Tab-separated table of C-alpha atoms and ligand atoms in Angstrom:
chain	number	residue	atom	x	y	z
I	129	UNK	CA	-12.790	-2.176	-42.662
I	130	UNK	CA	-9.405	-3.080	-40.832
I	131	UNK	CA	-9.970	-6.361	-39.172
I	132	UNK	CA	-10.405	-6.287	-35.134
I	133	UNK	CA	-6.894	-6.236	-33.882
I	134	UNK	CA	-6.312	-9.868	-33.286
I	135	UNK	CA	-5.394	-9.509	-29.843
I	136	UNK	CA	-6.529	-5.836	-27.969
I	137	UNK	CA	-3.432	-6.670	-25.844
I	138	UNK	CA	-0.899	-6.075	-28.391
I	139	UNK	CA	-0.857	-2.831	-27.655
I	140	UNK	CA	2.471	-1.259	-26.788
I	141	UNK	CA	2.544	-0.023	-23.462
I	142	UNK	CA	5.351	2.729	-23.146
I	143	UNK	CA	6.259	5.641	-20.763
I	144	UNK	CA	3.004	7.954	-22.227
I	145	UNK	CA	0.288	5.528	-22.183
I	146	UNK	CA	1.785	4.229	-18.936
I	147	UNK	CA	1.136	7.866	-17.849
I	148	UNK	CA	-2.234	7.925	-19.448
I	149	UNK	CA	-3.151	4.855	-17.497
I	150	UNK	CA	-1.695	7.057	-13.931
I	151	UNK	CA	-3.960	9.718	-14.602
I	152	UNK	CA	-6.685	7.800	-13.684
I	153	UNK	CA	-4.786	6.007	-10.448
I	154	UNK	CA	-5.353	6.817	-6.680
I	155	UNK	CA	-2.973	4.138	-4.729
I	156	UNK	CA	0.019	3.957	-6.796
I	157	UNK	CA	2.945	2.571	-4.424
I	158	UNK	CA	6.702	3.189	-5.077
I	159	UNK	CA	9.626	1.016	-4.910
I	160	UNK	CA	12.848	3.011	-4.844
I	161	UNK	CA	16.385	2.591	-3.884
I	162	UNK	CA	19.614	4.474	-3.967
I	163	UNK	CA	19.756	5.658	-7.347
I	164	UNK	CA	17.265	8.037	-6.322
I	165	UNK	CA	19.423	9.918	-4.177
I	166	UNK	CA	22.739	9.359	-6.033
I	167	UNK	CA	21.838	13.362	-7.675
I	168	UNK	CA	21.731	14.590	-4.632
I	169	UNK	CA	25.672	13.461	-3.719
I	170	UNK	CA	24.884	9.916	-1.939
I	171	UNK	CA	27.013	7.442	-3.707
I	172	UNK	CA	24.661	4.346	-4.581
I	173	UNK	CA	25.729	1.058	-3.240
I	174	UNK	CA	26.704	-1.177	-6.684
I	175	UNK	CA	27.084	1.199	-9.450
I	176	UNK	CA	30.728	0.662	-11.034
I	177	UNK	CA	33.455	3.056	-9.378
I	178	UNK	CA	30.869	5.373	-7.910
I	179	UNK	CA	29.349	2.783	-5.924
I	180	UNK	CA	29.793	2.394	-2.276
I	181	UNK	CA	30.455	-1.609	-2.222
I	182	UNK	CA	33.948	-0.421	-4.758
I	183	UNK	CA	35.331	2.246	-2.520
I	184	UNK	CA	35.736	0.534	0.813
I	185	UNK	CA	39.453	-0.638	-0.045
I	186	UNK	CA	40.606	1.303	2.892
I	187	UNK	CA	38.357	-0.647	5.735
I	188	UNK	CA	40.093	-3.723	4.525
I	189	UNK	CA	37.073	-5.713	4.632
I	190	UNK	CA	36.660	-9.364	4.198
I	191	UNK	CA	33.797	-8.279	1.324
I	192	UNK	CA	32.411	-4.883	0.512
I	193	UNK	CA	28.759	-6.052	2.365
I	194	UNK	CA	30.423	-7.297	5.600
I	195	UNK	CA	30.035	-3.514	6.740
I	196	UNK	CA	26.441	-4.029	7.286
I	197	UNK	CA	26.697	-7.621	8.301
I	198	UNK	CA	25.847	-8.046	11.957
I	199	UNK	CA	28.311	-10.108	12.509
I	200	UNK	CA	31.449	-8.435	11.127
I	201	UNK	CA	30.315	-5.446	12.927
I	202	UNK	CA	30.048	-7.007	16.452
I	203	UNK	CA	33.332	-7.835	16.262
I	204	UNK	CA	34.518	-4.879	14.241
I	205	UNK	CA	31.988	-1.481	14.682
I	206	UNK	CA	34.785	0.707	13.403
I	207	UNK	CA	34.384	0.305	9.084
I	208	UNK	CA	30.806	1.240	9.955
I	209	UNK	CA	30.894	4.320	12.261
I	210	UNK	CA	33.506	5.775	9.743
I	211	UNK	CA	31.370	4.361	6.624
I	212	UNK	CA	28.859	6.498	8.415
I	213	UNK	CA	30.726	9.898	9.157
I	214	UNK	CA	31.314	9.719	5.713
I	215	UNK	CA	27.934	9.110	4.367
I	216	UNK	CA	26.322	10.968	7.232
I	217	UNK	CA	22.892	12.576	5.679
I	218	UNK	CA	23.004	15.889	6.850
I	219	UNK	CA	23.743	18.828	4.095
I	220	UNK	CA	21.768	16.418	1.302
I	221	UNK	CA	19.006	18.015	-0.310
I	222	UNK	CA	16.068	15.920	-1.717
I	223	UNK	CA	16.602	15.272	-5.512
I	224	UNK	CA	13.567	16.341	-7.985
I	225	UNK	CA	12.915	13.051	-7.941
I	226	UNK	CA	12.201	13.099	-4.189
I	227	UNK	CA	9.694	16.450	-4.745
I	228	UNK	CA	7.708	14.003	-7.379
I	229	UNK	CA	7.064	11.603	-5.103
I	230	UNK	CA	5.939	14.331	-2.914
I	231	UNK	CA	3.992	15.317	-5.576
I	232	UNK	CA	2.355	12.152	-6.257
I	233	UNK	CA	0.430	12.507	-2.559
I	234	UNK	CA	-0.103	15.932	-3.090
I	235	UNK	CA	-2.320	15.023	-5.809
I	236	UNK	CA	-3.982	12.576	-3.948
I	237	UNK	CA	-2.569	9.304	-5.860
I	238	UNK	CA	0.432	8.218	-3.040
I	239	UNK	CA	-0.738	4.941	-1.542
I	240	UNK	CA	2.975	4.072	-0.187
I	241	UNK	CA	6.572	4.635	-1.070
I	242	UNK	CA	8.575	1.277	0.028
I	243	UNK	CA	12.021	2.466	0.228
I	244	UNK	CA	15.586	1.299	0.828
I	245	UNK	CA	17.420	4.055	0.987
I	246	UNK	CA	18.274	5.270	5.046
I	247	UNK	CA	18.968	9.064	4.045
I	248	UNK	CA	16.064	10.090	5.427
I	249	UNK	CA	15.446	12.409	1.932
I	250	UNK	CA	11.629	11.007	1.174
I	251	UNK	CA	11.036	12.762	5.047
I	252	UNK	CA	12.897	15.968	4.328
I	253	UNK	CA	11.235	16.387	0.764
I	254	UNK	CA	7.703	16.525	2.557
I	255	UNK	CA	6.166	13.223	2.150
I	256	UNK	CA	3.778	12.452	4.742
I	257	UNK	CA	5.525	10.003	7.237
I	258	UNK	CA	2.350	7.801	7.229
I	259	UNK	CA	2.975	7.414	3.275
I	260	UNK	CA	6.520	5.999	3.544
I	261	UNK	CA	8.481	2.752	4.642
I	262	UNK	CA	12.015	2.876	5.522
I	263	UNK	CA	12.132	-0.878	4.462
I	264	UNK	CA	15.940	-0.717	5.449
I	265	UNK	CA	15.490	1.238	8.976
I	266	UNK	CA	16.656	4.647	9.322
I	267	UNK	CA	19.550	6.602	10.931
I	268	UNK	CA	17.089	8.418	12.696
I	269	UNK	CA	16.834	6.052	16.377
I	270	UNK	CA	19.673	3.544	17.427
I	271	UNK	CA	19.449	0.741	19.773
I	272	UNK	CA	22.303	-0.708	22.578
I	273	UNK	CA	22.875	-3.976	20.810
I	274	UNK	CA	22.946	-5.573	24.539
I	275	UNK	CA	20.535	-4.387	26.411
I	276	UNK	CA	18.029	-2.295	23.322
I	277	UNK	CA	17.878	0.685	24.987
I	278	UNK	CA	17.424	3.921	22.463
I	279	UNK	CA	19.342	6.791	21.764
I	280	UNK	CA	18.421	9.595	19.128
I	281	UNK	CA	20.618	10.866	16.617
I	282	UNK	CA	22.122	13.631	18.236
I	283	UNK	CA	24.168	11.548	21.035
I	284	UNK	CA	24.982	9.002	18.471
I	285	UNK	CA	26.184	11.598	15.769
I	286	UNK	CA	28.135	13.086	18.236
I	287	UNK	CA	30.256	10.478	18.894
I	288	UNK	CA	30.817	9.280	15.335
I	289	UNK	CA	32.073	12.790	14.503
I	290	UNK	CA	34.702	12.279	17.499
I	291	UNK	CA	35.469	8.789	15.466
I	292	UNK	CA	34.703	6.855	18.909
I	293	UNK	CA	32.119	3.674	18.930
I	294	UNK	CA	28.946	5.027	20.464
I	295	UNK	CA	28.646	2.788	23.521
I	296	UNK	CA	25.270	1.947	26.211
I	297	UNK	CA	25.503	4.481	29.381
I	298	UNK	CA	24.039	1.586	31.432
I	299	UNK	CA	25.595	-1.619	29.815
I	300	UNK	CA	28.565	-0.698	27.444
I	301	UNK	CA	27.303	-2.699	24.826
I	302	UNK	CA	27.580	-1.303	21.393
I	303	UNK	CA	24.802	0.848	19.949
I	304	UNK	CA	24.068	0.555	16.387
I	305	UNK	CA	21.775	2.635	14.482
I	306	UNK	CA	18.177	1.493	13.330
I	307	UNK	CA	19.413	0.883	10.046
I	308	UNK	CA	19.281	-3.051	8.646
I	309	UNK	CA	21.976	-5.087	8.277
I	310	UNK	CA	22.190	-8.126	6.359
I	311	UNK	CA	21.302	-10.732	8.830
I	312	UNK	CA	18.376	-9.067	10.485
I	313	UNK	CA	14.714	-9.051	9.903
I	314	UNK	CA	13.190	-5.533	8.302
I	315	UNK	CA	10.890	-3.577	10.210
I	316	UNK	CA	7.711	-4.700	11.162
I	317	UNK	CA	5.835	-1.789	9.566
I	318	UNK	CA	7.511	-3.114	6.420
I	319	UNK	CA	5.969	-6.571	6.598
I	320	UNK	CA	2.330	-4.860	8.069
I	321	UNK	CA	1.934	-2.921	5.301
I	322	UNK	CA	2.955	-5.295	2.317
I	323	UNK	CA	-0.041	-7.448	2.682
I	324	UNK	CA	-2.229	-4.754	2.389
I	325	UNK	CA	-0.798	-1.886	0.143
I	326	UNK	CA	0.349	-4.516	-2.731
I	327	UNK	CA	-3.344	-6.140	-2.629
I	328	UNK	CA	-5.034	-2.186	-3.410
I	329	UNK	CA	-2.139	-1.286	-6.084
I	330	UNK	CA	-3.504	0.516	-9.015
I	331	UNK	CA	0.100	1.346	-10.649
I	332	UNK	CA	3.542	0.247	-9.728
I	333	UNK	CA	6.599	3.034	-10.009
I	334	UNK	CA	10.029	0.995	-9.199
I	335	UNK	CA	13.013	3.623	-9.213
I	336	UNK	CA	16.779	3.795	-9.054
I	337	UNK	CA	17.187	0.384	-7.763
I	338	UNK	CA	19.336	-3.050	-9.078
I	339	UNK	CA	16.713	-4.850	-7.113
I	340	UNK	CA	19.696	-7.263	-5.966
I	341	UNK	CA	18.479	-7.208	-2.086
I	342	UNK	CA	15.636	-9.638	-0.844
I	343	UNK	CA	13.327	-9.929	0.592
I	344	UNK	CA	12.519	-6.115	-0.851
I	345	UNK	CA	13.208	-7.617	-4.783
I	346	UNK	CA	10.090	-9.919	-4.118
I	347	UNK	CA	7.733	-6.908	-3.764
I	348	UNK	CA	7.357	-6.185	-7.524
I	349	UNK	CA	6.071	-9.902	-8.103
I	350	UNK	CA	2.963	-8.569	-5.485
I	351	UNK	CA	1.243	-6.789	-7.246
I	352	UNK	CA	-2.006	-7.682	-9.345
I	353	UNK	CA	-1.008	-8.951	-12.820
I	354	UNK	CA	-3.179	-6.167	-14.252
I	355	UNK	CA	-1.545	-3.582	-12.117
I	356	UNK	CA	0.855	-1.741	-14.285
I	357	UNK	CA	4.849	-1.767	-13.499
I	358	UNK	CA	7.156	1.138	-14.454
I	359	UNK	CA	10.898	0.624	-14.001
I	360	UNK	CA	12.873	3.846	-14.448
I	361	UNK	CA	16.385	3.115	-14.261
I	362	UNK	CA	19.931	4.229	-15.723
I	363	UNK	CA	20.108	0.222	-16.418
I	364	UNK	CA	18.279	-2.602	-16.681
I	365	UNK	CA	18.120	-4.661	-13.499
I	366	UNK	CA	17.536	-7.924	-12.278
I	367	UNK	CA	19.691	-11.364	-12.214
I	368	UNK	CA	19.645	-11.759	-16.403
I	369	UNK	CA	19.709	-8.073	-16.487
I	370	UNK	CA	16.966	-8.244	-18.799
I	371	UNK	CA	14.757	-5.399	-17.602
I	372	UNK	CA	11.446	-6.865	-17.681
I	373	UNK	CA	13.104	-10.442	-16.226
I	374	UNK	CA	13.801	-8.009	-13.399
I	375	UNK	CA	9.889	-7.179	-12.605
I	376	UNK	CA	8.236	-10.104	-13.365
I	377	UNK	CA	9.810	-13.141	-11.732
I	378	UNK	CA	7.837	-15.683	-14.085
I	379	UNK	CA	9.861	-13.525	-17.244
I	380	UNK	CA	7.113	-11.895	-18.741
I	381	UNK	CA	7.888	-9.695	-21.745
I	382	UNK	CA	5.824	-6.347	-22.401
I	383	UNK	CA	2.285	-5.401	-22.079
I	384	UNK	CA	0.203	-8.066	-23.892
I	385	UNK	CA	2.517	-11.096	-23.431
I	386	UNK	CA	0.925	-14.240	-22.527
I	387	UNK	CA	1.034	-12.912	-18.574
I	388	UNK	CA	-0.623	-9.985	-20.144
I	389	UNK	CA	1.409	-7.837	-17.690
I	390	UNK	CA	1.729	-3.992	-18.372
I	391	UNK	CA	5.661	-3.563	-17.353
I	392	UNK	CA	7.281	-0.699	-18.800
I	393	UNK	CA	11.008	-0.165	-18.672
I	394	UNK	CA	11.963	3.322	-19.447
I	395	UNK	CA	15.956	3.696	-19.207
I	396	UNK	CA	16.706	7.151	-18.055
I	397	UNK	CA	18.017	9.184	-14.867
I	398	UNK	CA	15.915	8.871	-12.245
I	399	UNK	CA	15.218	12.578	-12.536
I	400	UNK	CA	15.260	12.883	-16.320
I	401	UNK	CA	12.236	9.628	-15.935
I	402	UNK	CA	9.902	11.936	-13.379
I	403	UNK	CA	10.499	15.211	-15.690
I	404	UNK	CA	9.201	13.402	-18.688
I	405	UNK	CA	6.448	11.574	-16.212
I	406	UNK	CA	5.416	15.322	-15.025
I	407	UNK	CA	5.187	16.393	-18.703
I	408	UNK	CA	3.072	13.598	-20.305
I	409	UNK	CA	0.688	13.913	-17.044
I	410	UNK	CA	0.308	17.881	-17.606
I	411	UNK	CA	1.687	18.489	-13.835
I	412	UNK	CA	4.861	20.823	-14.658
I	413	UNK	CA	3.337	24.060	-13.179
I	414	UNK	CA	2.764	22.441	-9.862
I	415	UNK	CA	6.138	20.360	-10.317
I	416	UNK	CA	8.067	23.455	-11.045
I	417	UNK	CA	6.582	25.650	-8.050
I	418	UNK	CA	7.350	22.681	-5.028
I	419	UNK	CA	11.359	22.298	-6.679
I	420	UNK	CA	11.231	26.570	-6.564
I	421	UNK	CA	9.326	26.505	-3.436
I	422	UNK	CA	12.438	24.279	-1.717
O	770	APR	N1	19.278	7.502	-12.293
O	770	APR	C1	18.801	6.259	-12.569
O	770	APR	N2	19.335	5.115	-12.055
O	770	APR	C2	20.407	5.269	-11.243
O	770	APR	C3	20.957	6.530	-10.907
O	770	APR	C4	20.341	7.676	-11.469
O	770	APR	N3	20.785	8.904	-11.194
O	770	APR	N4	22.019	6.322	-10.072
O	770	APR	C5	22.118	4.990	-9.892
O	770	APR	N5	21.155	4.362	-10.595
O	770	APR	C6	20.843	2.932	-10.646
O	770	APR	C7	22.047	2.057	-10.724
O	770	APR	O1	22.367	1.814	-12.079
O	770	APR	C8	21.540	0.787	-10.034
O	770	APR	O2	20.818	-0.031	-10.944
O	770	APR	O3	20.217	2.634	-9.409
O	770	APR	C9	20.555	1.311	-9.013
O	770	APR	C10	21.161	1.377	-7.620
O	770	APR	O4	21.364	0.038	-7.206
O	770	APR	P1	22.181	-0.236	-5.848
O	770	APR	O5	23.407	0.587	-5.837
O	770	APR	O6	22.274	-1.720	-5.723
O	770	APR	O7	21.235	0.342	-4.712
O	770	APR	P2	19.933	-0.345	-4.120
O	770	APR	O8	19.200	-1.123	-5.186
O	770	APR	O9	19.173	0.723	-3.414
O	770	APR	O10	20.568	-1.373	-3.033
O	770	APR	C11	19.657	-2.093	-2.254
O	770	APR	O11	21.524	-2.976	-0.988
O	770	APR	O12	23.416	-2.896	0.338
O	770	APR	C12	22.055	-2.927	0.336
O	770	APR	O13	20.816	-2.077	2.105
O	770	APR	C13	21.522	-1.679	0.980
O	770	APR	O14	19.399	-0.619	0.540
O	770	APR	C14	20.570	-1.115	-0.077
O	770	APR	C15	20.256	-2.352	-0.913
């Protein structure tokens, strides 16, 4: 008879046993990021031409980030409250990528989704609030910069739409919307539930995301080392933009390396990735009815 494979963990781990191994999950958390939404018309940030960060000529910026640096925009709110008309979520429809995430609680599997994207889409495609983290704010509540007093979105969008700076009724300063900018700490519900969501993990999903932003690119390295990792992307990510470099920090290969760590990068549209996901796990009747049902 065959001899015993020499070492069990040589076993390729790919897209269907990955979703073999779901089937059996209950806290799977999600890491996603723009490329998520980019099917539903909201540019991504540092995809080549389509990206945000290369069509931002016209704000004559010192660099493409400084309209989200805290800095640039106390001294110059304008690139941002026109970056915002521009980008303002309000006729985007979740993507079917969004409905499979929604899916994913439905079916009682959802632990968290950790995401960076501020279009609000993860809310509007019916994932329980509870089940997400808007790890880079939201567009939702805005703050007076001077004095922190709130505003909702109505007043602010308001004003944006009559390309004015939104500014405090009681202190003038200059209200900014609850989204981060580079320079300021991320919510506090993002750092409360890291410790303990990354500790239960069963299964790992990171999705549409160049994982190029700390501290939210240290979140894959979390996880258990037996607790599977699937990247779908259009690309592979990461500084070496080797795709498993990009989920493992110590460089660990495929399933059954030395780290023995089950990543699996499957290189696909973000939507094209969940429709093969919903086929292997036998959900397409169910996945079908919530993107009719919408
Ligand atoms: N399907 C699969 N992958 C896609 C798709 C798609 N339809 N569209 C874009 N992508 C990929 C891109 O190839 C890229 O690797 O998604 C990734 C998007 O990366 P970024 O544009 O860098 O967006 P993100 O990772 O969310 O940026 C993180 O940067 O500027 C900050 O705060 C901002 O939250 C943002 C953070």
């Amino acid at each position: 008879d065959e001899p015993a494979a020499k070492d069990p963990v040589l076993t390729a781990f790919d897209l269907k046993t990955a979703a073999e191994y779901m089937s059996k999950c209950s806290n799977i958390v999600v890491m996603a990021g723009a490329g998520i939404s980019t099917s539903a018309g909201i540019p991504d940030f540092r995809s080549p031409e389509t990206g945000l960060y290369s069509q931002l000529e016209k704000y004559n910026l010192p660099f493409p980030e400084a309209v989200f640096h805290l800095d640039f925009f106390r001294t110059n709110p304008k690139p941002f409250f026109l970056l915002a008309k521009e980008l303002y979520p309000q006729k985007f429809t979740p993507t079917p990528t969004h409905y499979f995430l929604r899916l994913l609680d439905e079916k009682n599997k959802l632990l968290r989704i950790f995401t960076q994207n501020i279009d609000s889409l993860e809310r509007v495609a019916g994932v329980p609030t509870d089940k997400i983290v808007e790890a880079h704010g939201t567009f939702f509540t805005s703050h007076c910069l001077n004095c922190r007093k709130e505003y909702d979105l109505e007043f602010v969008k308001e004003i944006i739409f009559k390309d004015e700076i939104p500014r405090c009724k009681e202190c003038d300063g200059i209200i900014k919307p609850d989204i981060v900018f580079f320079g300021e700490g991320l919510p506090r519900r993002f750092h409360e539930c890291i410790n303990s969501d990354f500790d239960k993990a069963d299964f790992l999903i990171i999705i549409g995301t160049s994982l190029q932003v700390a501290p939210f690119n240290r979140l894959q390295t979390f996880v258990d080392k037996d607790c599977p990792r699937l990247l779908i992307n259009r690309e592979p990510v990461g500084k070496s933009k080797s795709p498993m470099d990009a989920i493992n920090a110590s460089g660990s290969l495929l399933y059954g390396t030395k780290a023995n760590r089950r990543d699996v990068f499957h290189q696909s549209t973000c939507d094209e990735g969940v429709t093969e996901l919903v086929k292997l796990l036998g959900w397409e009747d169910d996945f079908n009815k919530l993107l009719e049902s919408e």
